[in-house]
């Protein structure tokens, strides 16, 4: 390698307690380790595809690959990142330059995947939690032969409609497992992916067939380590003993504002040991290829806990004037520094060039990946013959092929059914779904006994009971949401739910937003949905929360009014696998209303009662959740006074917006301007429904501590208030 510059060497002079030892300068030769041939018990050794796979690996293993080719491959990764960022005049070159050795060893020597089928089930998963360094990931996908990242895609980095956006997005780039960007989210997603692997392995593996067998690898940086979500998630990973989770901590001690000494001096290794992780320190992450290999081998040997490999690197490695500085973190190097870096690393090639020997070396992953998938398919075919029921369940999870008639398992209600809180009705739905949906699992943030989310027929998922389906997240709302994102991104037929009080979505909003962005169909079960929770007071009473989620793209905000609407909300949530759903549920008991329907919920808004003719009521009353009953009673009172009144449930604005103009006109005729809404939350946004001449009744201040019935009266959420408003607008 080129000699170290003074800026690169400065890091090496720091105390060894935080930094690495001086780098070795000798150029010894080593062999590139071929990827381990997976063991497939029960397969015939003479299988043609197995022979082909062994032949491919043997051919490459027999020829020792010198360090010079490894260096060349690593520098190819570096310069693909440098060139893409330079062309875009935007991006983060520092991390890819420092982490290129990790990426090379993972994607070229360790991980199993099929570039031509990025969604092969038994692939290893890779998560770049430090998502700003995404050009590392794109360069690796490009070299490995993924069709999603061709040379032109690298050249279009961060451009309109590019498949190489500025942070990894799973819905844009096949080969990217989850959407990462906000720091810490990715490692929490990785915990969810590893949890899914452990759960499915416990349920479906047999003594003679390890049908579920893959690892989850993640790279996280100092920024991820500082975010609280990472600690929440890694605490759970240690508790659950997720032995197939291996995380690389890019210990380069640089963040946007400078050296992390200004804000981050904790001993990360000691903290992770306390969290129940196995910890390894690779002191030379720049050229210590054998040390990285040895660390991964050691990590794989530890089966009962996740492993953190702290790997000390130099951000912007190879840049003579910007390495080891914050200036290389989030800005292009600039033309002069790019040229200087090429000269410093002895790189004679132009932008985006992949040397032929590197290209040839990496090209084997296409055939190897195809062979790996072929072998797994053959293994699964044998498994299917021996264990048809388990195979059918696993297939449904892998393909999101929901059982026929699953929705019929949902409970039904009539107006004669006893009044109940929708949180209790929700529990009936959850337990009904768990009986028929093989991929249904979830849990609560230490509130299962209050938000009623326990699956009664299953035990708790724990380190030694990973086959169970109740997830105990503890008081960790933020990581709970992100872990569930990882679970649903693992396999489309895994349907996770997670629960807390609705007001505590404030703690997990970033994870919920990423559910929506990454098309992860998590079901968020949120109870205590209004001031109706009563005496706990304003700290626990959500006011602006429904409105805020209505403003969020690609998410369904559902506030059911009774048992029928709760069942309908779950039907919608299960069917929507590419957008999350939030169910806001009541603590107080509610009656089952005449006129509510599952079909109505699926349309988002519908008429529950109407005595008008010709689609011309005198007034339209609208409500959601617990206030739909108030609107219905007000409608009856007005009808008793001779008014033509339509009562409308607007359980989900998003679903209603998706209906045809004809349908929406049939529910809310544009010629009827006399409209009143009532909802125990912010009136923000209701002008869309009531119009400029209508009136919205709600709560536009924080709540208070008092019994629920007192609060409703004090805040004007009453039948009389709705009647008075209706007369005012008529």
Coordinates of N, CA, C and O in Angstrom, one line a residue, residues 77-78 80-82 84-85 90-100 102-103 107 126-141 154 157-158 164-169 176 180-183 219-224 250 252 254 256 315-316 328-331:
X77 N -13.5 -0.4 -4.9 CA -14.7 0.0 -4.1 C -14.5 1.5 -3.7 O -15.5 2.3 -3.9
X78 N -13.3 1.8 -3.3 CA -13.1 3.2 -2.8 C -13.4 4.2 -4.0 O -14.0 5.2 -3.8
X80 N -15.0 3.8 -6.9 CA -16.3 3.9 -7.4 C -17.1 4.8 -6.5 O -18.0 5.6 -7.0
X81 N -16.9 4.8 -5.2 CA -17.6 5.7 -4.3 C -17.1 7.1 -4.5 O -17.9 8.1 -4.6
X82 N -15.8 7.3 -4.6 CA -15.2 8.7 -4.8 C -15.8 9.3 -6.1 O -16.2 10.4 -6.1
X84 N -18.5 8.5 -7.9 CA -19.9 8.8 -7.9 C -20.3 10.0 -7.1 O -21.1 10.9 -7.6
X85 N -19.6 10.2 -6.0 CA -19.9 11.4 -5.1 C -19.3 12.6 -5.9 O -20.0 13.7 -5.9
X90 N -22.1 15.7 -4.5 CA -22.9 15.6 -3.3 C -22.7 14.1 -2.8 O -22.7 13.2 -3.5
X91 N -22.6 14.0 -1.4 CA -22.5 12.6 -0.9 C -21.5 12.5 0.2 O -20.9 13.5 0.7
X92 N -21.2 11.3 0.6 CA -20.3 11.0 1.8 C -19.3 10.0 1.4 O -19.5 8.8 1.5
X93 N -18.1 10.5 0.9 CA -17.1 9.5 0.5 C -16.3 8.9 1.6 O -15.7 7.8 1.4
X94 N -16.3 9.5 2.7 CA -15.3 9.1 3.8 C -15.6 7.7 4.3 O -14.6 6.9 4.4
X95 N -16.8 7.3 4.6 CA -17.1 6.0 5.1 C -16.7 4.9 4.1 O -16.1 3.9 4.4
X96 N -17.2 5.0 2.8 CA -16.8 4.0 1.8 C -15.3 3.8 1.7 O -14.8 2.7 1.5
X97 N -14.6 4.9 1.8 CA -13.1 4.8 1.7 C -12.5 4.1 2.9 O -11.5 3.3 2.7
X98 N -13.1 4.3 4.0 CA -12.6 3.7 5.2 C -13.0 2.2 5.4 O -12.3 1.4 5.9
X99 N -14.3 1.9 5.0 CA -14.9 0.6 5.2 C -14.8 -0.3 4.0 O -15.3 -1.4 4.1
X100 N -14.1 0.1 3.0 CA -14.0 -0.7 1.8 C -13.4 -2.1 2.1 O -13.9 -3.1 1.6
X102 N -13.8 -3.9 4.9 CA -14.9 -4.7 5.5 C -15.9 -5.1 4.4 O -16.3 -6.3 4.3
X103 N -16.3 -4.2 3.5 CA -17.2 -4.5 2.5 C -16.7 -5.6 1.5 O -17.4 -6.5 1.2
X107 N -18.7 -9.2 1.2 CA -19.4 -9.5 -0.1 C -18.6 -10.5 -1.0 O -19.2 -11.2 -1.8
X126 N -27.4 -7.9 4.7 CA -26.4 -6.9 5.0 C -27.2 -5.5 5.2 O -28.0 -5.1 4.3
X127 N -26.9 -4.9 6.3 CA -27.5 -3.6 6.6 C -26.4 -2.5 6.8 O -25.5 -2.7 7.6
X128 N -26.5 -1.4 6.0 CA -25.6 -0.3 6.3 C -26.3 0.7 7.1 O -27.1 1.5 6.7
X129 N -26.2 0.6 8.4 CA -26.9 1.4 9.4 C -26.4 2.9 9.2 O -27.2 3.8 9.3
X130 N -25.1 3.1 8.9 CA -24.6 4.4 8.6 C -24.9 4.7 7.2 O -24.0 4.7 6.3
X131 N -26.2 4.9 6.9 CA -26.7 4.9 5.5 C -26.1 6.0 4.7 O -26.2 5.9 3.4
X132 N -25.6 7.1 5.3 CA -25.0 8.1 4.5 C -23.8 7.6 3.6 O -23.5 8.2 2.6
X133 N -23.2 6.5 4.0 CA -22.1 6.0 3.3 C -22.6 5.0 2.2 O -21.8 4.0 1.9
X134 N -23.8 5.2 1.7 CA -24.4 4.2 0.8 C -23.6 3.8 -0.4 O -23.8 2.8 -1.0
X135 N -22.7 4.7 -0.9 CA -21.9 4.4 -2.1 C -21.1 3.1 -1.8 O -20.7 2.4 -2.8
X136 N -20.7 2.8 -0.6 CA -20.1 1.6 -0.3 C -21.0 0.4 -0.7 O -20.5 -0.5 -1.4
X137 N -22.2 0.5 -0.3 CA -23.2 -0.6 -0.6 C -23.4 -0.7 -2.1 O -23.4 -1.8 -2.7
X138 N -23.6 0.4 -2.8 CA -23.8 0.4 -4.2 C -22.6 -0.2 -5.0 O -22.8 -0.9 -5.9
X139 N -21.4 0.2 -4.6 CA -20.2 -0.3 -5.2 C -20.2 -1.8 -5.1 O -19.8 -2.5 -6.0
X140 N -20.5 -2.3 -3.9 CA -20.4 -3.8 -3.6 C -21.5 -4.5 -4.5 O -21.2 -5.6 -5.0
X141 N -22.7 -4.0 -4.5 CA -23.7 -4.6 -5.4 C -23.3 -4.6 -6.8 O -23.6 -5.5 -7.6
X154 N -24.4 4.0 -11.0 CA -23.4 4.7 -10.2 C -23.2 6.1 -10.7 O -23.1 7.0 -9.9
X157 N -25.9 8.6 -9.4 CA -26.0 8.7 -7.9 C -26.6 10.0 -7.5 O -26.3 11.1 -7.9
X158 N -27.7 9.9 -6.6 CA -28.4 11.0 -6.1 C -29.2 11.8 -7.1 O -29.5 13.0 -6.8
X164 N -29.9 4.7 -7.3 CA -28.9 4.9 -6.3 C -29.1 6.2 -5.5 O -28.4 7.2 -5.7
X165 N -30.1 6.2 -4.7 CA -30.5 7.4 -4.0 C -29.4 7.8 -2.9 O -28.5 7.0 -2.6
X166 N -29.6 8.9 -2.3 CA -28.6 9.4 -1.3 C -28.5 8.7 0.0 O -27.6 8.9 0.7
X167 N -29.5 7.9 0.3 CA -29.4 6.9 1.4 C -30.1 5.6 0.9 O -30.9 5.6 0.0
X168 N -29.7 4.5 1.5 CA -30.2 3.2 1.0 C -31.7 3.1 1.1 O -32.3 3.4 2.2
X169 N -32.4 2.7 0.1 CA -33.9 2.6 0.1 C -34.3 1.2 -0.5 O -34.0 1.0 -1.7
X176 N -30.8 -3.9 -1.5 CA -30.8 -3.2 -0.3 C -32.0 -3.7 0.6 O -33.1 -3.8 0.1
X180 N -32.4 2.9 5.3 CA -31.7 3.5 6.4 C -31.3 4.9 6.0 O -31.2 5.3 4.9
X181 N -31.1 5.7 7.0 CA -30.8 7.1 6.8 C -30.6 7.7 8.2 O -29.5 8.0 8.6
X182 N -31.7 7.9 8.9 CA -31.6 8.4 10.3 C -30.7 7.4 11.1 O -31.0 6.2 11.1
X183 N -29.7 7.9 11.7 CA -28.7 7.0 12.3 C -29.3 6.2 13.4 O -30.1 6.7 14.2
X219 N -23.1 -2.6 9.4 CA -22.1 -1.7 9.7 C -22.7 -0.4 10.3 O -23.7 0.1 9.7
X220 N -22.2 -0.1 11.5 CA -22.7 1.2 12.1 C -21.5 2.0 12.5 O -20.4 1.5 12.7
X221 N -21.8 3.3 12.6 CA -20.7 4.2 12.9 C -20.9 4.9 14.3 O -21.8 4.6 15.1
X222 N -20.1 5.9 14.5 CA -20.1 6.6 15.8 C -21.5 7.3 16.0 O -22.0 7.3 17.1
X223 N -22.1 7.8 14.8 CA -23.4 8.5 15.0 C -24.4 7.5 15.4 O -25.3 7.8 16.2
X224 N -24.4 6.3 14.8 CA -25.4 5.3 15.2 C -25.2 4.9 16.7 O -26.2 4.8 17.4
X250 N -17.7 0.9 12.9 CA -16.7 1.7 12.1 C -16.2 2.8 13.1 O -16.7 3.9 13.1
X252 N -14.1 5.3 13.5 CA -13.2 6.2 12.9 C -13.1 7.6 13.6 O -12.4 8.5 13.2
X254 N -14.8 10.2 13.8 CA -15.1 11.5 13.2 C -16.6 11.6 12.9 O -17.2 10.6 12.4
X256 N -19.8 14.8 11.8 CA -19.9 16.0 11.0 C -19.2 17.2 11.6 O -18.6 18.0 11.0
X315 N -11.3 7.4 8.3 CA -12.3 7.9 7.4 C -11.6 8.6 6.3 O -10.6 9.3 6.4
X316 N -12.0 8.4 5.0 CA -11.4 8.9 3.9 C -10.0 8.4 3.6 O -9.2 9.1 3.0
X328 N -14.1 15.1 5.0 CA -14.3 14.1 4.0 C -15.6 13.3 4.4 O -16.0 12.4 3.7
X329 N -16.2 13.7 5.5 CA -17.4 13.0 5.9 C -18.6 13.1 5.0 O -19.2 12.2 4.5
X330 N -19.0 14.4 4.7 CA -20.2 14.6 3.9 C -20.0 15.5 2.7 O -21.0 16.1 2.3
X331 N -18.9 15.6 2.1 CA -18.7 16.4 1.0 C -17.8 15.7 0.0 O -16.9 14.9 0.3

